[in-house]
Short mmCIF file of C-alpha atoms in Angstrom, two decimals:
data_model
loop_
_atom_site.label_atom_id
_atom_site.label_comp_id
_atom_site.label_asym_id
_atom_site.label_seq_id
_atom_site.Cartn_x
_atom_site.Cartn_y
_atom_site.Cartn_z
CA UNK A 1 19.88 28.59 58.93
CA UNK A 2 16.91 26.61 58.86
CA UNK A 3 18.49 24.08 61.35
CA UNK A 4 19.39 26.70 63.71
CA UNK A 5 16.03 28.13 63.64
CA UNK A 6 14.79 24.93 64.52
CA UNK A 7 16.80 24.68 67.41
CA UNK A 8 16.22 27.81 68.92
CA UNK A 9 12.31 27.56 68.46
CA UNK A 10 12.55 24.10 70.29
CA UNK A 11 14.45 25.52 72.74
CA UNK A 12 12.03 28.61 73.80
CA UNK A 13 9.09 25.73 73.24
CA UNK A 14 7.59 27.42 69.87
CA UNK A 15 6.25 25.34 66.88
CA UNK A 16 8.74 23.59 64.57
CA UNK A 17 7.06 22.32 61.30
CA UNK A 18 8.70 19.30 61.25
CA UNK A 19 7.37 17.95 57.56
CA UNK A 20 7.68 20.38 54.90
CA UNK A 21 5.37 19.99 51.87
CA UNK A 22 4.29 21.86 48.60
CA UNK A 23 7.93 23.40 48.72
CA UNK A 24 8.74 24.36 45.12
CA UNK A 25 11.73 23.92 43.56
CA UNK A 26 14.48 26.68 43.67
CA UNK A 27 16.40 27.98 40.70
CA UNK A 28 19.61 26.79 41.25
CA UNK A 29 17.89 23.68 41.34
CA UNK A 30 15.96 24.01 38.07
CA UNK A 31 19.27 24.92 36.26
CA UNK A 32 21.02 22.11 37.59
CA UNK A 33 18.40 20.08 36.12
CA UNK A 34 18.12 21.41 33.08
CA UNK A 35 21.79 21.34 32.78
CA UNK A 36 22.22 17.69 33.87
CA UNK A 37 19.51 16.89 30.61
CA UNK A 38 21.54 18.54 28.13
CA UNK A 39 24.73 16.50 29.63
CA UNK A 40 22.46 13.36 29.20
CA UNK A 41 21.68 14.48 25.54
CA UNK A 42 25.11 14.86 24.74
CA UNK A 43 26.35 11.66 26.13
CA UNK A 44 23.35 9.69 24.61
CA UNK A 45 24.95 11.67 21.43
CA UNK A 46 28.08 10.67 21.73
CA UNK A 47 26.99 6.71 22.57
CA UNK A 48 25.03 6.33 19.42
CA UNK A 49 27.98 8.34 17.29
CA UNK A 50 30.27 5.20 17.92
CA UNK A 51 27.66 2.61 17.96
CA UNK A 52 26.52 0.19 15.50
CA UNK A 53 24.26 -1.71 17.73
CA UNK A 54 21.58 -2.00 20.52
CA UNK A 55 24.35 -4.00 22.47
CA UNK A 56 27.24 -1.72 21.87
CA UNK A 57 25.36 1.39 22.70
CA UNK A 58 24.44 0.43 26.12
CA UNK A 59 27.64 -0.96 27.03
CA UNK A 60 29.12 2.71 26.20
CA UNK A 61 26.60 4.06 28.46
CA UNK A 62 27.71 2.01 30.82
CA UNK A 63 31.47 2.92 30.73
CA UNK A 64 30.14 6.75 31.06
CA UNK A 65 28.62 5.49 34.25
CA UNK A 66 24.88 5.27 33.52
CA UNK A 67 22.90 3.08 34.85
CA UNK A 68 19.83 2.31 32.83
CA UNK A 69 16.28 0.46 32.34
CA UNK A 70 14.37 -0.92 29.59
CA UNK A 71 10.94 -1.71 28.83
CA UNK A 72 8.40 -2.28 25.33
CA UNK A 73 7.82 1.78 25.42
CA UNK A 74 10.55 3.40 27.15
CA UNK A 75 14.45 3.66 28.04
CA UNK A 76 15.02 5.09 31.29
CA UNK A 77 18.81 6.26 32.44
CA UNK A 78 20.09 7.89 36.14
CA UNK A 79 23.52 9.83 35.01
CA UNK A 80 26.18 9.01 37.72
CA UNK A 81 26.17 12.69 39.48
CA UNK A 82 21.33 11.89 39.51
CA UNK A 83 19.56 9.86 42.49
CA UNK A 84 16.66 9.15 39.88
CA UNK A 85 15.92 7.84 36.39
CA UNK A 86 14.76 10.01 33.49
CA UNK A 87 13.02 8.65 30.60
CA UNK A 88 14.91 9.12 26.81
CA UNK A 89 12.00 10.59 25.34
CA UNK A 90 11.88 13.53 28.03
CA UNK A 91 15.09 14.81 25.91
CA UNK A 92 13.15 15.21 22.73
CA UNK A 93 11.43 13.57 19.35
CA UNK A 94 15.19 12.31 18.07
CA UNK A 95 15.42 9.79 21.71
CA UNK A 96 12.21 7.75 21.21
CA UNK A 97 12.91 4.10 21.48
CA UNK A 98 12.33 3.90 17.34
CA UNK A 99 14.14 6.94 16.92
CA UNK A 100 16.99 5.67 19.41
CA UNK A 101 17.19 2.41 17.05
CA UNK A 102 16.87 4.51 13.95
CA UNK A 103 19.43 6.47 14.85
CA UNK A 104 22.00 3.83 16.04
CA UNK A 105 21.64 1.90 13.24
CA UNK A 106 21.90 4.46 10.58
CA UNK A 107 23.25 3.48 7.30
CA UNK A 108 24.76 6.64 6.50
CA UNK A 109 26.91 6.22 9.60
CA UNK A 110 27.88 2.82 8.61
CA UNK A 111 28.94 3.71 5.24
CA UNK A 112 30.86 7.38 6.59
CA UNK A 113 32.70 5.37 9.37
CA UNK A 114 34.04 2.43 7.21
CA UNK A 115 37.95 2.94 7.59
CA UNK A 116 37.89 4.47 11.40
CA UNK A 117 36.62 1.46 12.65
CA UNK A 118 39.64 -0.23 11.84
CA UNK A 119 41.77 2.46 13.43
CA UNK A 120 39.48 1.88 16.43
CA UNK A 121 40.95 -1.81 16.61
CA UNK A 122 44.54 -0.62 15.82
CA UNK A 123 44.44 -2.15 12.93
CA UNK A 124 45.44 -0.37 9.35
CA UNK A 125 42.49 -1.84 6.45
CA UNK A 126 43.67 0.67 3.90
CA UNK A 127 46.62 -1.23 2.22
CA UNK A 128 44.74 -4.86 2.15
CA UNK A 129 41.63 -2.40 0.53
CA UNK A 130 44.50 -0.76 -2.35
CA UNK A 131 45.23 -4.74 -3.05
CA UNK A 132 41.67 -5.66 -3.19
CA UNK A 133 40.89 -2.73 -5.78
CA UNK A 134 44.14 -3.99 -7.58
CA UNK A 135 42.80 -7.71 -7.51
CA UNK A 136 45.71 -8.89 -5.18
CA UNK A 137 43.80 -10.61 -2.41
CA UNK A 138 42.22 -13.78 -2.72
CA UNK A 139 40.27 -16.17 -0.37
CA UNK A 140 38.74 -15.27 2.58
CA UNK A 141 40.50 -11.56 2.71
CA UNK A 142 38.98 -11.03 -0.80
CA UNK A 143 35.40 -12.49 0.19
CA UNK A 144 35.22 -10.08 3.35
CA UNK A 145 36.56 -7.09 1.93
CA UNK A 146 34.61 -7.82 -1.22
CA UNK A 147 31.24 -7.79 0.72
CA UNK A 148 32.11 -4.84 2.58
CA UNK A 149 32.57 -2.36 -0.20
CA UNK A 150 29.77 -4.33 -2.42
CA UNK A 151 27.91 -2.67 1.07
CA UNK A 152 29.61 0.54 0.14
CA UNK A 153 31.24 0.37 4.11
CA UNK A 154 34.35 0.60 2.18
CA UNK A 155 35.54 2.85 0.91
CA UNK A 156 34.81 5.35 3.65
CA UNK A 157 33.50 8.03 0.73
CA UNK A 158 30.91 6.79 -1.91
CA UNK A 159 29.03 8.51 -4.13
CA UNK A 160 26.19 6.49 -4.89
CA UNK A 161 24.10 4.94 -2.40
CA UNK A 162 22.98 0.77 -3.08
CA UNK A 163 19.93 0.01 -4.47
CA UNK A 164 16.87 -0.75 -1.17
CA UNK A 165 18.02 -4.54 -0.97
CA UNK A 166 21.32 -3.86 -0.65
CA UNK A 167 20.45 -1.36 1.92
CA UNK A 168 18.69 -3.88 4.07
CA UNK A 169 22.03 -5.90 3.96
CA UNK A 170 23.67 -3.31 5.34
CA UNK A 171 21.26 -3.13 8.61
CA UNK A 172 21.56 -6.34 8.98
CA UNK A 173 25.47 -6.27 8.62
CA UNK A 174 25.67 -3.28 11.41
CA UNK A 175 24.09 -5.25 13.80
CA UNK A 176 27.02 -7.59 13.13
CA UNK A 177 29.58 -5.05 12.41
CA UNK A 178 31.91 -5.49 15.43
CA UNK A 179 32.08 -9.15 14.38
CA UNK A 180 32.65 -8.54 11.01
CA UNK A 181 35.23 -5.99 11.33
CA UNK A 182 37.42 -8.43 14.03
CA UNK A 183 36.53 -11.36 11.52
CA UNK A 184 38.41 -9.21 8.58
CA UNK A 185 41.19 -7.80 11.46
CA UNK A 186 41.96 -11.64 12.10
CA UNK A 187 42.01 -12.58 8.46
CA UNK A 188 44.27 -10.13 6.96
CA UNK A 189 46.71 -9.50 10.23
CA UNK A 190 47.23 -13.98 10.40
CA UNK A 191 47.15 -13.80 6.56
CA UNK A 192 43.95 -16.71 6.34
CA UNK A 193 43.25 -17.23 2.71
CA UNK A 194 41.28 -20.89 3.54
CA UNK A 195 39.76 -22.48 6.11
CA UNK A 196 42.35 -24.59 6.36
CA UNK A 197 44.72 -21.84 7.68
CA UNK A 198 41.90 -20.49 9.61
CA UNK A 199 41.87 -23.85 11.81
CA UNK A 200 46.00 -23.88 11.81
CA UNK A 201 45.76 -20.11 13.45
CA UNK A 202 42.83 -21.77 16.00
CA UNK A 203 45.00 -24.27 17.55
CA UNK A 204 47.85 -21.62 17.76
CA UNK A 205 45.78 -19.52 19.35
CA UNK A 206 44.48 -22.48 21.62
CA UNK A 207 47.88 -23.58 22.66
CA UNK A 208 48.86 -20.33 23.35
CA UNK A 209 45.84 -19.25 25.63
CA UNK A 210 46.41 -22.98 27.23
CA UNK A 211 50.47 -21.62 27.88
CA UNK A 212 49.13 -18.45 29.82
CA UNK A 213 46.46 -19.63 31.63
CA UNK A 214 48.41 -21.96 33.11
CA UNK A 215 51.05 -19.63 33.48
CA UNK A 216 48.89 -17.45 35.48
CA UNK A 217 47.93 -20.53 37.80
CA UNK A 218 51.35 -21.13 38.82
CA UNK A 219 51.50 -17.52 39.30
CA UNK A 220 48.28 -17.87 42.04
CA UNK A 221 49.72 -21.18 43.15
CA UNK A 222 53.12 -19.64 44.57
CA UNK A 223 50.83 -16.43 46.26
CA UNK A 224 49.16 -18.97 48.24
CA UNK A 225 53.06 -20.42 50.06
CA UNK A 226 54.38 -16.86 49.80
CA UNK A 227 54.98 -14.84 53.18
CA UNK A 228 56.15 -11.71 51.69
CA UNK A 229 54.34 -9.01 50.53
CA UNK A 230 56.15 -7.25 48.37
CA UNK A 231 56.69 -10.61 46.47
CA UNK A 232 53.12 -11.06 46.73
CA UNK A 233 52.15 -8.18 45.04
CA UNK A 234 54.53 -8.78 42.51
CA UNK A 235 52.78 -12.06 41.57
CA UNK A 236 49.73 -10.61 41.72
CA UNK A 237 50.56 -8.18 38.87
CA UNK A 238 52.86 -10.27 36.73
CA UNK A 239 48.76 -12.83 36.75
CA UNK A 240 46.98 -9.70 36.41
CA UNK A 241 48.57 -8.65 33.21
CA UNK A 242 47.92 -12.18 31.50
CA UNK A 243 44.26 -11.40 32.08
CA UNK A 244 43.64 -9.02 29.24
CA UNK A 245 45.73 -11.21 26.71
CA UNK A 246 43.83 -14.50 27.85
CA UNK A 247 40.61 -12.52 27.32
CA UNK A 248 41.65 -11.47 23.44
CA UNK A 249 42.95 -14.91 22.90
CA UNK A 250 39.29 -15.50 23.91
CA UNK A 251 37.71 -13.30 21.98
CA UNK A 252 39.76 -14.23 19.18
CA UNK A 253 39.21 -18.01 18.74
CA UNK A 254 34.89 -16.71 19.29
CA UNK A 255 35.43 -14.90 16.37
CA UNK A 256 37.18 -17.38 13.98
CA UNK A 257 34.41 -20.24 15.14
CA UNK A 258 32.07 -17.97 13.41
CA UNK A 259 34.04 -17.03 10.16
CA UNK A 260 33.35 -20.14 8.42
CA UNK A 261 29.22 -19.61 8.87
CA UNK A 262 29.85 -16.19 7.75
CA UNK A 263 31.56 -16.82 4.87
CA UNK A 264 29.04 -18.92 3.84
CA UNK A 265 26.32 -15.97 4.55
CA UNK A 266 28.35 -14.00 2.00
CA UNK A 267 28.90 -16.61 -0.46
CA UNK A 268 25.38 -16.54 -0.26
CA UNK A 269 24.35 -13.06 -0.94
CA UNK A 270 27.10 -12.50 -3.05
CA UNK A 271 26.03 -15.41 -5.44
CA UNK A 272 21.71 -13.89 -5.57
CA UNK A 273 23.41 -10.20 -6.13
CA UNK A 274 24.85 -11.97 -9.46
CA UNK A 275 21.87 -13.72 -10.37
CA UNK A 276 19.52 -10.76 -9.95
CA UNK A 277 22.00 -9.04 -12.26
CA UNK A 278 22.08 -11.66 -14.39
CA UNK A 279 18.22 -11.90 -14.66
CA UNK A 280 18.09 -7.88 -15.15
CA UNK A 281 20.67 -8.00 -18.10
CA UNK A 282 18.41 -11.27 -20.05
CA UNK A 283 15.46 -9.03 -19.61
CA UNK A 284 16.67 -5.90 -20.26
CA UNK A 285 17.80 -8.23 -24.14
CA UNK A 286 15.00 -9.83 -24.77
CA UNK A 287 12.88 -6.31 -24.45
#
């Protein structure tokens, strides 16, 4: 209407206020607003419900389509339906940047989401965990599993939380958690026990990411001298689904470089949780 107006005034030379200022906003508009916040809110929800890390939680804000923007005070994010930003904190006093971080790395949520992580990977912990409690695993299996329910991750349910050291083990384990949990995945599924069968399952992995890489080369190769397309797409898919299993071959071997330092990290705190208890039990004697 207000174009047609416009028009018409033109046309019988009258005024046309061609910059419009001071125009408040409607109430559809304020609903949609407020409506698109609480969609934020849940989605920032959601994001920090199945993240263990800074990293991870703005990668799943990514894959809902956010954009977003950091800086020393503030988190800004533009939902994929906004033109602009809006600032975290605008949602409330639980999506401060230190609340954020409080909130993502929560060590309740660690220790509540021990066993679903696993299922996240596809991967069943549960029966390697009834052969740990029944002293059945030994070597590296035993040492990650070991240091995983001495950080009360698993079992999912515990009834006593560990003692304010132990607690600050577990931050720092979140921020690692992804890493640990694919670590454990590789070490159980390959059955690794040393590191001696960790660098056997390397090179197989090596040799077979070498076999499908250059598998999908050929694949490109013969696109380049073929004239038909239906053949062409055909090659294009049969290269396109090596992709994902070159990637996970990838991700794989970056995992199993960084076992060995691990293990020695939990050797490590393993080893002062004894001697602290060790210490503890001459005092507690000699008083």
């Amino acid at each position: 209407m207000r174009n047609i107006s416009d028009e018409l005034c033109r046309e019988y030379g009258l005024s046309v206020i061609e910059q419009r200022s001071n125009v408040s906003k409607s109430r559809a508009y304020c609903f949609q607003e407020k409506t698109l916040k609480s969609m934020i809110q849940e989605d920032i929800d959601e994001a920090i419900s199945i993240s263990y890390t800074p990293t991870q939680f703005y990668n799943e804000l990514q894959l809902l389509g956010y954009e977003y923007k950091i800086s020393e005070k503030n988190i800004s994010v533009k939902h994929p339906m906004s033109r602009k930003f809006i600032r975290l904190k605008s949602l409330g006093s639980d999506y401060t940047n230190e609340k954020l971080m409080k909130r993502i790395l929560d060590y309740n949520k660690v220790q509540q989401n021990g066993f679903e992580r696993y299922d996240c990977l596809g991967f069943d912990i549960r029966p390697y965990f009834e052969k740990y409690k029944q002293k059945r695993l030994t070597g590296l299996q035993r040492l990650f599993l070991h240091y995983q329910y001495v950080l009360k991750i698993l079992p999912k349910t515990n009834r006593t939380k560990p003692s304010p050291e132990y607690q600050k083990e577990v931050i720092k384990a979140s921020q690692k958690l992804d890493t640990i949990t694919w670590q454990t995945t590789i070490i159980c599924k390959f059955d690794i026990q040393t590191l001696d069968d960790l660098n056997i399952v390397m090179t197989g992995f090596e040799a077979e990411m070498k076999k499908l890489i250059a598998t999908r080369q050929k694949y490109r190769n013969q696109i380049r001298y073929c004239n038909d397309e239906k053949e062409i797409q055909e090659l294009k898919n049969k290269a396109k689904e090596l992709t994902p299993k070159i990637g996970l071959l990838r991700k794989w071997l970056g995992y199993c470089e960084e076992i060995e330092e691990q293990s020695l990290h939990i050797n490590k705190f393993l080893e002062e949780k004894v001697n602290v208890k060790s210490r503890k039990g001459k005092a507690y004697e000699r008083n």
